[in-house]
mmCIF file of C-alpha atoms in Angstrom:
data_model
loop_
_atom_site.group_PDB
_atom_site.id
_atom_site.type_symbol
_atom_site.label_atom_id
_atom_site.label_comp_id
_atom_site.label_asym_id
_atom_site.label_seq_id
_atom_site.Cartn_x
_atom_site.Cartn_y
_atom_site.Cartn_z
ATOM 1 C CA UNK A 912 13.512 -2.389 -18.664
ATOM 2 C CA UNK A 913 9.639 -1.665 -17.930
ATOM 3 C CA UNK A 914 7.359 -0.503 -20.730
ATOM 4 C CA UNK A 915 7.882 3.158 -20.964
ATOM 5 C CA UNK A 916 5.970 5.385 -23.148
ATOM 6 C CA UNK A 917 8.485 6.379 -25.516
ATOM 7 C CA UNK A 918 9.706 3.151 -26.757
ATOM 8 C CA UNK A 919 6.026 0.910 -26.667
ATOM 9 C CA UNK A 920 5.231 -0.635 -29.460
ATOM 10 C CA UNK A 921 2.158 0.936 -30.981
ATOM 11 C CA UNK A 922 0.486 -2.727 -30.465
ATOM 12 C CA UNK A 923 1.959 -2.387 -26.897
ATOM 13 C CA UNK A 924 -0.003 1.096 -26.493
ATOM 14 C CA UNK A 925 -3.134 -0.236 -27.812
ATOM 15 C CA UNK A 926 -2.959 -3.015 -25.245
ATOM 16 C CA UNK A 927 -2.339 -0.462 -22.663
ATOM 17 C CA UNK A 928 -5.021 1.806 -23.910
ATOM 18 C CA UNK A 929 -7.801 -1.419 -24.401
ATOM 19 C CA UNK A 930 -7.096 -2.255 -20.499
ATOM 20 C CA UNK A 931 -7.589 1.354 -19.161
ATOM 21 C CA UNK A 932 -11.048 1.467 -20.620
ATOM 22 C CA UNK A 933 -11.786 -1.759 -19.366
ATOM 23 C CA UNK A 934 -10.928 -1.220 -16.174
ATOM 24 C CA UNK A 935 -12.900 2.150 -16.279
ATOM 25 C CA UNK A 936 -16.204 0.818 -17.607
ATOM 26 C CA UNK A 937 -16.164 -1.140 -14.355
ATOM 27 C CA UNK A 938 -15.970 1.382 -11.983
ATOM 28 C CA UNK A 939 -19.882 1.682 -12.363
ATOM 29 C CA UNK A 940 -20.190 -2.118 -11.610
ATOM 30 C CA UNK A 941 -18.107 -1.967 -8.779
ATOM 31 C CA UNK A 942 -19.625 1.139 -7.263
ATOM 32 C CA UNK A 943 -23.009 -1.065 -7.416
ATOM 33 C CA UNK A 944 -21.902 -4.290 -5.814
ATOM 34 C CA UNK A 945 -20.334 -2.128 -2.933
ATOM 35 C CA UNK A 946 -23.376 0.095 -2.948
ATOM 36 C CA UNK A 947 -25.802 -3.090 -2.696
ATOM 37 C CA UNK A 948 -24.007 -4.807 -1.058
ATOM 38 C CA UNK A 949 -23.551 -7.499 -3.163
ATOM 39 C CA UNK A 950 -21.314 -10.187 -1.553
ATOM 40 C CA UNK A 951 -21.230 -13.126 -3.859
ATOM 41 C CA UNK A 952 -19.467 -12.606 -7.332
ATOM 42 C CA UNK A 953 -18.177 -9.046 -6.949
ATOM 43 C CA UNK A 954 -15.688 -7.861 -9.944
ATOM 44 C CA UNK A 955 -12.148 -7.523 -9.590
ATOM 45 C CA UNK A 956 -10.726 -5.140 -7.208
ATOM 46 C CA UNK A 957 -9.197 -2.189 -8.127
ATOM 47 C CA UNK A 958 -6.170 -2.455 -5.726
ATOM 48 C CA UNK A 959 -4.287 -5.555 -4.728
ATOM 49 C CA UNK A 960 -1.825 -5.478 -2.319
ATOM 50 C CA UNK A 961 0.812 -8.079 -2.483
ATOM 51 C CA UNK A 962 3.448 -8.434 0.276
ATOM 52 C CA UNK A 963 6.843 -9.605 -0.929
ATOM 53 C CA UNK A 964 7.641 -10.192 2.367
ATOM 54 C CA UNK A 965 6.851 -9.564 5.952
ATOM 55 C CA UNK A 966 11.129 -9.601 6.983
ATOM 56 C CA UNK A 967 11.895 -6.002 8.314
ATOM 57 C CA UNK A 968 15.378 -4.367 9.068
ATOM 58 C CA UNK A 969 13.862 -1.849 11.345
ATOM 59 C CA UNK A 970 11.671 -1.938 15.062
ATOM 60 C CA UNK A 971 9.686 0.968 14.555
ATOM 61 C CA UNK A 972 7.060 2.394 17.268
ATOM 62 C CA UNK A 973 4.106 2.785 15.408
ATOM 63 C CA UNK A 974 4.275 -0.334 13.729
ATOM 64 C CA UNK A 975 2.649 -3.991 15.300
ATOM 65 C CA UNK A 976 5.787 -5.351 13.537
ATOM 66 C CA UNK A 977 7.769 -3.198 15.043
ATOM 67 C CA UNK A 978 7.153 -3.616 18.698
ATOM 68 C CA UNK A 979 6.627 -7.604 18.409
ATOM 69 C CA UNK A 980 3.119 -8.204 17.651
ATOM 70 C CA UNK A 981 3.469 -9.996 13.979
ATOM 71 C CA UNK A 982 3.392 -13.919 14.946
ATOM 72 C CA UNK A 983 3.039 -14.900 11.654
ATOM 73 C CA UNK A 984 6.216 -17.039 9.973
ATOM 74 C CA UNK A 985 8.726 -14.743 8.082
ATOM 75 C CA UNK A 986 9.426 -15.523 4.755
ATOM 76 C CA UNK A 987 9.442 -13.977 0.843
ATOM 77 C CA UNK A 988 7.156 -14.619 -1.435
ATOM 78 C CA UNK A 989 8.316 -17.133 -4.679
ATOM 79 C CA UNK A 990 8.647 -15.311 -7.597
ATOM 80 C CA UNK A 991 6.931 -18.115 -9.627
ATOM 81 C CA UNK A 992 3.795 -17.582 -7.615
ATOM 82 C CA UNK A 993 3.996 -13.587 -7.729
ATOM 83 C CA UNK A 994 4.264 -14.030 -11.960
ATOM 84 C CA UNK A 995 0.637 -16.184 -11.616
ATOM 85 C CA UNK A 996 -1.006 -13.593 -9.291
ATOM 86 C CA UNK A 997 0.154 -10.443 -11.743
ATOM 87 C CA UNK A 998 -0.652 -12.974 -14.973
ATOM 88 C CA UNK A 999 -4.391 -13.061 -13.403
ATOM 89 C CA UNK A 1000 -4.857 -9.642 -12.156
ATOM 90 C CA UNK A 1001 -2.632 -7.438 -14.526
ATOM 91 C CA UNK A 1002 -5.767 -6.827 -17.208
ATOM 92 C CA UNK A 1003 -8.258 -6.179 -14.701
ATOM 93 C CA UNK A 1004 -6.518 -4.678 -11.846
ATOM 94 C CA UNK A 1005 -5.507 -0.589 -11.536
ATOM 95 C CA UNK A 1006 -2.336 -0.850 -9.634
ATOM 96 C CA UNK A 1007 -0.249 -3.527 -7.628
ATOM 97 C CA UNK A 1008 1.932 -2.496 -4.277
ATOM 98 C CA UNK A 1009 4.304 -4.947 -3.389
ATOM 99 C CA UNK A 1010 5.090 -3.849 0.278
ATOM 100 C CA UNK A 1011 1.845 -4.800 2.780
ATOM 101 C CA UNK A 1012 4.505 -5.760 5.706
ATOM 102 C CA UNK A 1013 8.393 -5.357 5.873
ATOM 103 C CA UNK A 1014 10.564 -3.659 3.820
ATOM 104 C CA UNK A 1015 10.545 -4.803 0.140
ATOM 105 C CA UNK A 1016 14.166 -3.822 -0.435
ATOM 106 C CA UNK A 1017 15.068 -6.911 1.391
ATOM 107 C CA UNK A 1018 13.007 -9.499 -1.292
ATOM 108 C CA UNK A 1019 16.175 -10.454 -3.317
ATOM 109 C CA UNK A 1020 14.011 -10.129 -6.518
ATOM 110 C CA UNK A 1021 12.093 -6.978 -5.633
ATOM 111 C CA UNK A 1022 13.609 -5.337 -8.861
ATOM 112 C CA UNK A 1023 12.737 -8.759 -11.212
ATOM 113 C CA UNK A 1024 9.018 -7.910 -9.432
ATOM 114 C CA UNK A 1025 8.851 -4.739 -10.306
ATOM 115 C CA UNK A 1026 10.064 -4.942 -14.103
ATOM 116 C CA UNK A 1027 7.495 -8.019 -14.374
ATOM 117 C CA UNK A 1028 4.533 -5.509 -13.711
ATOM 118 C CA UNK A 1029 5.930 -2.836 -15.799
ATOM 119 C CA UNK A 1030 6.211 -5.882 -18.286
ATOM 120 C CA UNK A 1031 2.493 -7.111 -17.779
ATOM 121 C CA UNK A 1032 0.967 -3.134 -18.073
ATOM 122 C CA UNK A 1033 0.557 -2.966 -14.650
ATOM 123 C CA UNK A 1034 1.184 0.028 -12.386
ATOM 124 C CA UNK A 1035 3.153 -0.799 -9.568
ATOM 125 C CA UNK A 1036 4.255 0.801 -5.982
ATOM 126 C CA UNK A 1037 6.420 0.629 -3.024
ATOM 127 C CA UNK A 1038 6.483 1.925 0.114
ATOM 128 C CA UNK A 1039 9.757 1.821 1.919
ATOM 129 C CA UNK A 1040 12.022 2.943 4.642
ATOM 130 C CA UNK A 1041 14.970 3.938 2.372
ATOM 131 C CA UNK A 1042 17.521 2.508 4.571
ATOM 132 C CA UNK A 1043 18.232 -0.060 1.728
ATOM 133 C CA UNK A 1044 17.667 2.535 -0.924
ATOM 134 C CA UNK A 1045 21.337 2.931 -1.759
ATOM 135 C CA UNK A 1046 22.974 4.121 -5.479
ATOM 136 C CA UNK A 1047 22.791 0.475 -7.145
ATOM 137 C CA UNK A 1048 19.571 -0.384 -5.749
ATOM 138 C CA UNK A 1049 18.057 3.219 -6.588
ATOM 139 C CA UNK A 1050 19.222 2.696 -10.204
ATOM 140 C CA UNK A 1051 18.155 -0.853 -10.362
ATOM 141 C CA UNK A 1052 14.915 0.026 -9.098
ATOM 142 C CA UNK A 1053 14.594 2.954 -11.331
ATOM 143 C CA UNK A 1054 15.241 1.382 -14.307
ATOM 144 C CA UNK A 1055 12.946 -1.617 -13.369
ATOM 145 C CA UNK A 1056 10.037 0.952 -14.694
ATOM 146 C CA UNK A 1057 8.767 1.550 -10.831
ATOM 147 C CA UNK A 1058 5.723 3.700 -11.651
ATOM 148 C CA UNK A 1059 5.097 4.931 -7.626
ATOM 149 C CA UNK A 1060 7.722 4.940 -4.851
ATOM 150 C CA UNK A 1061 7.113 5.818 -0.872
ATOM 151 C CA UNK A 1062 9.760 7.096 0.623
ATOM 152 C CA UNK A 1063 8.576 7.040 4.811
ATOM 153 C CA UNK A 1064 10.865 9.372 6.900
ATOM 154 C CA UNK A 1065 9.062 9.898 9.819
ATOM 155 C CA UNK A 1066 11.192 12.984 11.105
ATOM 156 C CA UNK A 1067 12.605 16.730 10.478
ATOM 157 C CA UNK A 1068 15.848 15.970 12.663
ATOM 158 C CA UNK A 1069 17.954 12.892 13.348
ATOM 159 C CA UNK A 1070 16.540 12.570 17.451
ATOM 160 C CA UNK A 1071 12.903 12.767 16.190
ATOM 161 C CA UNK A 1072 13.488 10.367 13.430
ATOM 162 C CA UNK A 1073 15.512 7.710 14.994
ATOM 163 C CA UNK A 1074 13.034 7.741 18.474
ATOM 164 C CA UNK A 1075 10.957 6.581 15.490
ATOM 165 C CA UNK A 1076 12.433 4.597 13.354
ATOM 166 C CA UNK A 1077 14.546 2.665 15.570
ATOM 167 C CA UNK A 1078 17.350 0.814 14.283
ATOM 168 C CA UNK A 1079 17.323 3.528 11.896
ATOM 169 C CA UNK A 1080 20.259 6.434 10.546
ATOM 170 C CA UNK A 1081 19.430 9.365 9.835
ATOM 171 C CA UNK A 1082 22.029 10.588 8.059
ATOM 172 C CA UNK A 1083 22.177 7.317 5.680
ATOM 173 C CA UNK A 1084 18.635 7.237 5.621
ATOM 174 C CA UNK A 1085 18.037 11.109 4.341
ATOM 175 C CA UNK A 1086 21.283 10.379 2.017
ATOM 176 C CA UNK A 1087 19.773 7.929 0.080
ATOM 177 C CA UNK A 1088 16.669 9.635 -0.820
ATOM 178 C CA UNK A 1089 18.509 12.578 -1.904
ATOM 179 C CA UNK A 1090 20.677 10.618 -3.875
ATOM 180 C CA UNK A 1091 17.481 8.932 -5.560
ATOM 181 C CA UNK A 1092 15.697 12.393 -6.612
ATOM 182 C CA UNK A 1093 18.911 13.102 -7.979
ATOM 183 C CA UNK A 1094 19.282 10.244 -10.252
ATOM 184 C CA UNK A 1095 15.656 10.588 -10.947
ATOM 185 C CA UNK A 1096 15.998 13.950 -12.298
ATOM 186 C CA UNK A 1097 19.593 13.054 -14.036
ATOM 187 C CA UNK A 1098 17.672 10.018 -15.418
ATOM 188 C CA UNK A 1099 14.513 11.510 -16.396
ATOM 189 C CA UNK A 1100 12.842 8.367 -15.126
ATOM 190 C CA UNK A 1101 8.922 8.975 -14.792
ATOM 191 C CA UNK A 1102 8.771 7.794 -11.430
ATOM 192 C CA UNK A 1103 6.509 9.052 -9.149
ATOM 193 C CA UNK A 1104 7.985 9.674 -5.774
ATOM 194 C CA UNK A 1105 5.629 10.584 -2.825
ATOM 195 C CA UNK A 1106 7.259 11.623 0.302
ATOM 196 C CA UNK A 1107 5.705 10.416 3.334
ATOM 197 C CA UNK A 1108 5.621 11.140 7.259
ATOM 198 C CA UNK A 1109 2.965 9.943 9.489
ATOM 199 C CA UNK A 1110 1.106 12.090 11.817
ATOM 200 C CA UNK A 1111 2.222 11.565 15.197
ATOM 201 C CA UNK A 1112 2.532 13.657 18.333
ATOM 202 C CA UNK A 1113 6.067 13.402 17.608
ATOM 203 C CA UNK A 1114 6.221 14.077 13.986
ATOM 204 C CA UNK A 1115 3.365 16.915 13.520
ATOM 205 C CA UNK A 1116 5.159 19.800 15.544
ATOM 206 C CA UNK A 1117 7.858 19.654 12.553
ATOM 207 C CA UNK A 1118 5.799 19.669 9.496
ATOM 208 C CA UNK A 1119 5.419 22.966 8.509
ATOM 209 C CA UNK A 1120 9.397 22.466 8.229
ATOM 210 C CA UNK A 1121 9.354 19.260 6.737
ATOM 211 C CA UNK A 1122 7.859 20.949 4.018
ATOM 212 C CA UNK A 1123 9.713 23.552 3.264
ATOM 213 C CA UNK A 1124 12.439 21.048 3.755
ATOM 214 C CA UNK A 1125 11.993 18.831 1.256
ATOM 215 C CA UNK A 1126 10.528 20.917 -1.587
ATOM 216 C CA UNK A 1127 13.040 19.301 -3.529
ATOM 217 C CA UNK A 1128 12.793 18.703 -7.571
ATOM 218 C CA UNK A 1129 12.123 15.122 -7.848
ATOM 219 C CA UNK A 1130 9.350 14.723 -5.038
ATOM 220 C CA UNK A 1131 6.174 15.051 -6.308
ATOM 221 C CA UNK A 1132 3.934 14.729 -2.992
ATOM 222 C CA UNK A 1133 4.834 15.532 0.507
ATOM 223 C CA UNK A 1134 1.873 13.837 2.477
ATOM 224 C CA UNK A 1135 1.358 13.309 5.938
ATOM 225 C CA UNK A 1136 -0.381 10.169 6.619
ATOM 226 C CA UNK A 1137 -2.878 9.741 8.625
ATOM 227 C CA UNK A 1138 -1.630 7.398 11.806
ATOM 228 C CA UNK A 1139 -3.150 3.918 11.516
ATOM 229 C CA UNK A 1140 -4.311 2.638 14.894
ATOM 230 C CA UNK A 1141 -4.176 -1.438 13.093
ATOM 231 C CA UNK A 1142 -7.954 -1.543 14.850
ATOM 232 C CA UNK A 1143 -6.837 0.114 17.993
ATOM 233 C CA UNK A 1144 -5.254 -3.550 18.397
ATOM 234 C CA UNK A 1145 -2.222 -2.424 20.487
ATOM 235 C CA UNK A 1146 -2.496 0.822 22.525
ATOM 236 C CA UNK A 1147 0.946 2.126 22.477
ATOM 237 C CA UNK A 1148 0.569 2.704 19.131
ATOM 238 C CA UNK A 1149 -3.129 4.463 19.603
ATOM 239 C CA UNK A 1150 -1.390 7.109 22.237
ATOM 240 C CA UNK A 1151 1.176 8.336 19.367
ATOM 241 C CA UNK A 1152 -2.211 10.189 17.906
ATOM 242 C CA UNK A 1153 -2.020 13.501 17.845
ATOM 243 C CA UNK A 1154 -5.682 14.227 17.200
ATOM 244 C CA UNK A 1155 -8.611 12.561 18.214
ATOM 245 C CA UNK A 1156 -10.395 10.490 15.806
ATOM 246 C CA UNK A 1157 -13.957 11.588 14.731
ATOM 247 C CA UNK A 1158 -16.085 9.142 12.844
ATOM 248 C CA UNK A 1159 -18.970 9.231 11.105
ATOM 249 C CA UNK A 1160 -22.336 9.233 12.749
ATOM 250 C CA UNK A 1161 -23.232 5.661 11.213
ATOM 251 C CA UNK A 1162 -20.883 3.072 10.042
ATOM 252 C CA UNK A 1163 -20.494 1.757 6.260
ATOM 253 C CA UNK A 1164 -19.116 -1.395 5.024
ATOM 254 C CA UNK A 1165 -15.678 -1.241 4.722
ATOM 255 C CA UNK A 1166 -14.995 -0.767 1.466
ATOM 256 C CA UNK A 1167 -11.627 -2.860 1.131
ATOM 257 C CA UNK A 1168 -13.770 -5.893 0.647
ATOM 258 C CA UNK A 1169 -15.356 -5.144 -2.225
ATOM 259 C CA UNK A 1170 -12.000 -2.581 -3.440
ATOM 260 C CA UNK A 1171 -8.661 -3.914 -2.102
ATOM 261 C CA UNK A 1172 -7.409 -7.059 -2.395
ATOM 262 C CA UNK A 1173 -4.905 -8.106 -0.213
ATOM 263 C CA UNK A 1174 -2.365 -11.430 -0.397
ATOM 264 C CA UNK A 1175 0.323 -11.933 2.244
ATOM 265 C CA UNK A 1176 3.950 -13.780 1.256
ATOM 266 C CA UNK A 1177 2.261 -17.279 1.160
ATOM 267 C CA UNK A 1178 -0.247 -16.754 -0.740
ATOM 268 C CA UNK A 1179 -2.725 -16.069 2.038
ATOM 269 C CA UNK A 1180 -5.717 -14.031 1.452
ATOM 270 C CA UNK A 1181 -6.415 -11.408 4.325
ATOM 271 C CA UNK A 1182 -9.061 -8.744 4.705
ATOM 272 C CA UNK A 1183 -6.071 -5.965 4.876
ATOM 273 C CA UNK A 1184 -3.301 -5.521 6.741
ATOM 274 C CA UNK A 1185 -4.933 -5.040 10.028
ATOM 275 C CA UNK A 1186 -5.265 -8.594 10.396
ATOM 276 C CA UNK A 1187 -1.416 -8.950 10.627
ATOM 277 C CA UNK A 1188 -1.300 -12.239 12.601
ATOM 278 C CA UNK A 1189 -4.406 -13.441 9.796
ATOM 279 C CA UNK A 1190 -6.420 -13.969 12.786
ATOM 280 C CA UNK A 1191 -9.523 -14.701 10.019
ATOM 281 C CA UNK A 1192 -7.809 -16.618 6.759
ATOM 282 C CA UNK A 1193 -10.161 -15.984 4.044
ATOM 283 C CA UNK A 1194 -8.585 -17.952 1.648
ATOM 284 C CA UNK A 1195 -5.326 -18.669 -1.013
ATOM 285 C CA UNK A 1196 -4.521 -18.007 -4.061
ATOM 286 C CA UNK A 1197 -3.233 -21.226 -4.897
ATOM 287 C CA UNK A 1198 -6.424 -21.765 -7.305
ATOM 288 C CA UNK A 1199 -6.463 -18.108 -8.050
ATOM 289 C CA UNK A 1200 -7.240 -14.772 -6.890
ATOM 290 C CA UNK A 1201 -10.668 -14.157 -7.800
ATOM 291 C CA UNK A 1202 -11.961 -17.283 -6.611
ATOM 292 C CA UNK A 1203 -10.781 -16.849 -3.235
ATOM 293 C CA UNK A 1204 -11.760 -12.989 -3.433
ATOM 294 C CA UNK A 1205 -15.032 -14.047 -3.730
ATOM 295 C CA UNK A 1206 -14.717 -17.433 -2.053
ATOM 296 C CA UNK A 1207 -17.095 -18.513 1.270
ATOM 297 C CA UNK A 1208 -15.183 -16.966 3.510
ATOM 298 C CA UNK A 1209 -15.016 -13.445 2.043
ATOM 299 C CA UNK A 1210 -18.354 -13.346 1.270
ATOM 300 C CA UNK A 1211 -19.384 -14.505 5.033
ATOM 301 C CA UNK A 1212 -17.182 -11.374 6.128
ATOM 302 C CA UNK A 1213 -18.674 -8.973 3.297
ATOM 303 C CA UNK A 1214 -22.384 -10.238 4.931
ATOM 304 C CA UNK A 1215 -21.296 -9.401 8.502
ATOM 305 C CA UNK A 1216 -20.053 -5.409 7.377
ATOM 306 C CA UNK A 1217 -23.554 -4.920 5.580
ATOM 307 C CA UNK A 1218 -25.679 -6.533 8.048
ATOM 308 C CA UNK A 1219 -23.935 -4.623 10.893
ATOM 309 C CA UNK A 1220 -22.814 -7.715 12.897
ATOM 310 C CA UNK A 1221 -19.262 -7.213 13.521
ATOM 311 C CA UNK A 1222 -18.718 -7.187 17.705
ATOM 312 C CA UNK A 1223 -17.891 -10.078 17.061
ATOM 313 C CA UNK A 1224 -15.690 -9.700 14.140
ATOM 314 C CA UNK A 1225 -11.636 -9.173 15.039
ATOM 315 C CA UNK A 1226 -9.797 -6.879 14.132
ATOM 316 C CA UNK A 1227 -12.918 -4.808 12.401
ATOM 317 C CA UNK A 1228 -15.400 -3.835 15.664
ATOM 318 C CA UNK A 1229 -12.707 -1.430 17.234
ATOM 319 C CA UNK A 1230 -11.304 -0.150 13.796
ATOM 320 C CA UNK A 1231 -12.119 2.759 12.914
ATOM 321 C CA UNK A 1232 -10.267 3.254 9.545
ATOM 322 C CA UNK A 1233 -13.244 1.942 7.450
ATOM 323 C CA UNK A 1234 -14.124 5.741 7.567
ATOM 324 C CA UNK A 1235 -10.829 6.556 6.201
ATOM 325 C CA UNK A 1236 -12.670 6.903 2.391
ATOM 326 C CA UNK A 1237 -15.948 5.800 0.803
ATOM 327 C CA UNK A 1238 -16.359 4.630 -2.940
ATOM 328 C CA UNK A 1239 -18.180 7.048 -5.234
ATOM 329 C CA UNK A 1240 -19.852 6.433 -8.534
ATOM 330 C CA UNK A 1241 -17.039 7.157 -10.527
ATOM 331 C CA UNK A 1242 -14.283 7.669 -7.868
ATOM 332 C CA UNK A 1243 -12.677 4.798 -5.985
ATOM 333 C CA UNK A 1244 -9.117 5.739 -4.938
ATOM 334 C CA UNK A 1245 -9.107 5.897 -1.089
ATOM 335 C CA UNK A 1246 -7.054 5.112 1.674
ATOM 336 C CA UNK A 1247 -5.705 7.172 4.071
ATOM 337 C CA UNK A 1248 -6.435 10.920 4.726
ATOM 338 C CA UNK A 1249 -3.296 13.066 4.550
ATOM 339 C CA UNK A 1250 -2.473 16.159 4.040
ATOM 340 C CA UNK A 1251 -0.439 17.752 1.168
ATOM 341 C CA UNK A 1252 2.229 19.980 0.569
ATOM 342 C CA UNK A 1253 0.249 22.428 -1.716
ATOM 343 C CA UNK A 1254 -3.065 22.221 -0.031
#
């Protein structure tokens, strides 16, 4: 079992409560290095982004994954190397999500992952399809002391969803996330559980409905995601828009160099997950995190985003997600836009 709140130890608490305002006195620091932009010795990000493993039950269309594009060798991420990256991060580090591609369900110690953050104080997330999300696993999962849980069903009816998320079934799929509010609520498990769809043409003429829908005790956020384009790499996906994309009138440095970190199943650091085929390695964590986080290679790409150079730069000089959110002085959650339920 994670570390819940009722039954911490009051040593356990003070732990908890000694990294929070750690964590929060550096928000300033970070804010600076990103505002500077400093690219040598920047602090610890607030986000890291591990993927437990790139292995994915479903083909779905808005995904590079999906419709063939990921090259890279499939394969899980050792446990023993996950425990080293959370041992490092875990005091300076906000949150952890273990999902950058595939579907976590299918890591065979996704649960022993999750219960290892909740161990080490450190909030944790999935995002997931649900199609693997049945009664045992939704207990396990639950009981693992998962702090955040995204549960993607891209679709009001069963012909919208499964022209999505092919492979897919509707019926099993919806099932199982009913079935997990349920035992949330029966449970009282603190869970947070943030419904997702993404914003498609195919998906936005149902929202309003969606909504209404799945107003359902147990979710705490319906959100619909903005649609990521992956750097307008593959154009199949970029027609499924439904709105055009307006940008800013000048560009800023993304800010998932200096905010997210992001490590694929090997160990392999990435700039984020729009380099799916890591088309630019920028490092390992073999010798830790934080020295490949602010290793020759990252810093070289942190250079290029402040100086402006990037036409040359792949996948970042057709993206247009770095405009997606900008760090504030004492605000530095971002990532997509979406809109909510009780806007």
């Amino acid at each position: 079992m994670g570390l819940d709140p009722r039954t911490m130890t009051r040593q356990q608490k003070a732990q908890l409560k000694l990294r929070y305002y750690r964590r929060k006195a550096m928000g300033p620091l970070k804010w600076l290095a990103y505002e500077t932009g400093q690219t040598r010795r920047v602090p610890y990000p607030d986000r890291m982004y591990i993927e437990s493993t790139n292995v994915c039950n479903l083909r779905c269309i808005m995904c590079p994954q999906g419709r063939g594009q990921l090259q890279r060798p499939r394969g899980y991420m050792d446990f023993g190397l996950f425990t080293r990256i959370a041992d490092e991060m875990a005091p300076h580090v906000e949150t952890t999500t273990l999902h950058i591609w595939g579907e976590p369900l299918l890591h065979p110690r996704i649960v022993d992952m999750i219960r290892y953050c909740a161990e080490q104080g450190l909030r944790c997330s999935i995002s997931t399809n649900a199609t693997l999300l049945d009664e045992d696993t939704a207990r396990r999962v639950l009981e693992a002391g998962l702090d955040v849980i995204f549960l993607c069903l891209d679709g009001l009816r069963p012909e919208t969803y499964e022209a999505i998320r092919r492979n897919a079934d509707f019926e099993r799929t919806t099932g199982n996330i009913r079935r997990f509010l349920e035992m949330k609520q029966e449970g009282g498990y603190r869970t947070w559980v943030n419904l997702q769809v993404i914003e498609m043409k195919q998906t936005l003429p149902e929202w309003d409905e969606f909504q209404r829908n799945w107003s359902l005790p147990g979710v705490d956020r319906i959100q619909l995601k903005a649609l990521d384009t992956w750097g307008g790499q593959i154009e199949e996906i970029s027609k499924l828009q439904a709105d055009e994309v307006k940008l800013p009138a000048e560009r800023w440095p993304c800010p998932n160099l200096w905010y997210h970190a992001h490590i694929y199943w090997d160990g392999s650091i990435t700039m984020c997950d729009r380099d799916f085929n890591l088309d630019r390695p920028l490092g390992h964590v073999r010798d830790g995190v934080m020295k490949g986080w602010n290793g020759p290679e990252m810093q070289e790409l942190r250079r290029l985003h402040v100086s402006g150079e990037l036409d040359d730069v792949h996948p970042c000089a057709n993206c247009t997600e770095w405009a997606w959110w900008k760090p504030s002085l004492f605000a530095s959650h971002g990532n997509a836009p979406a809109r909510e339920v009780n806007e």
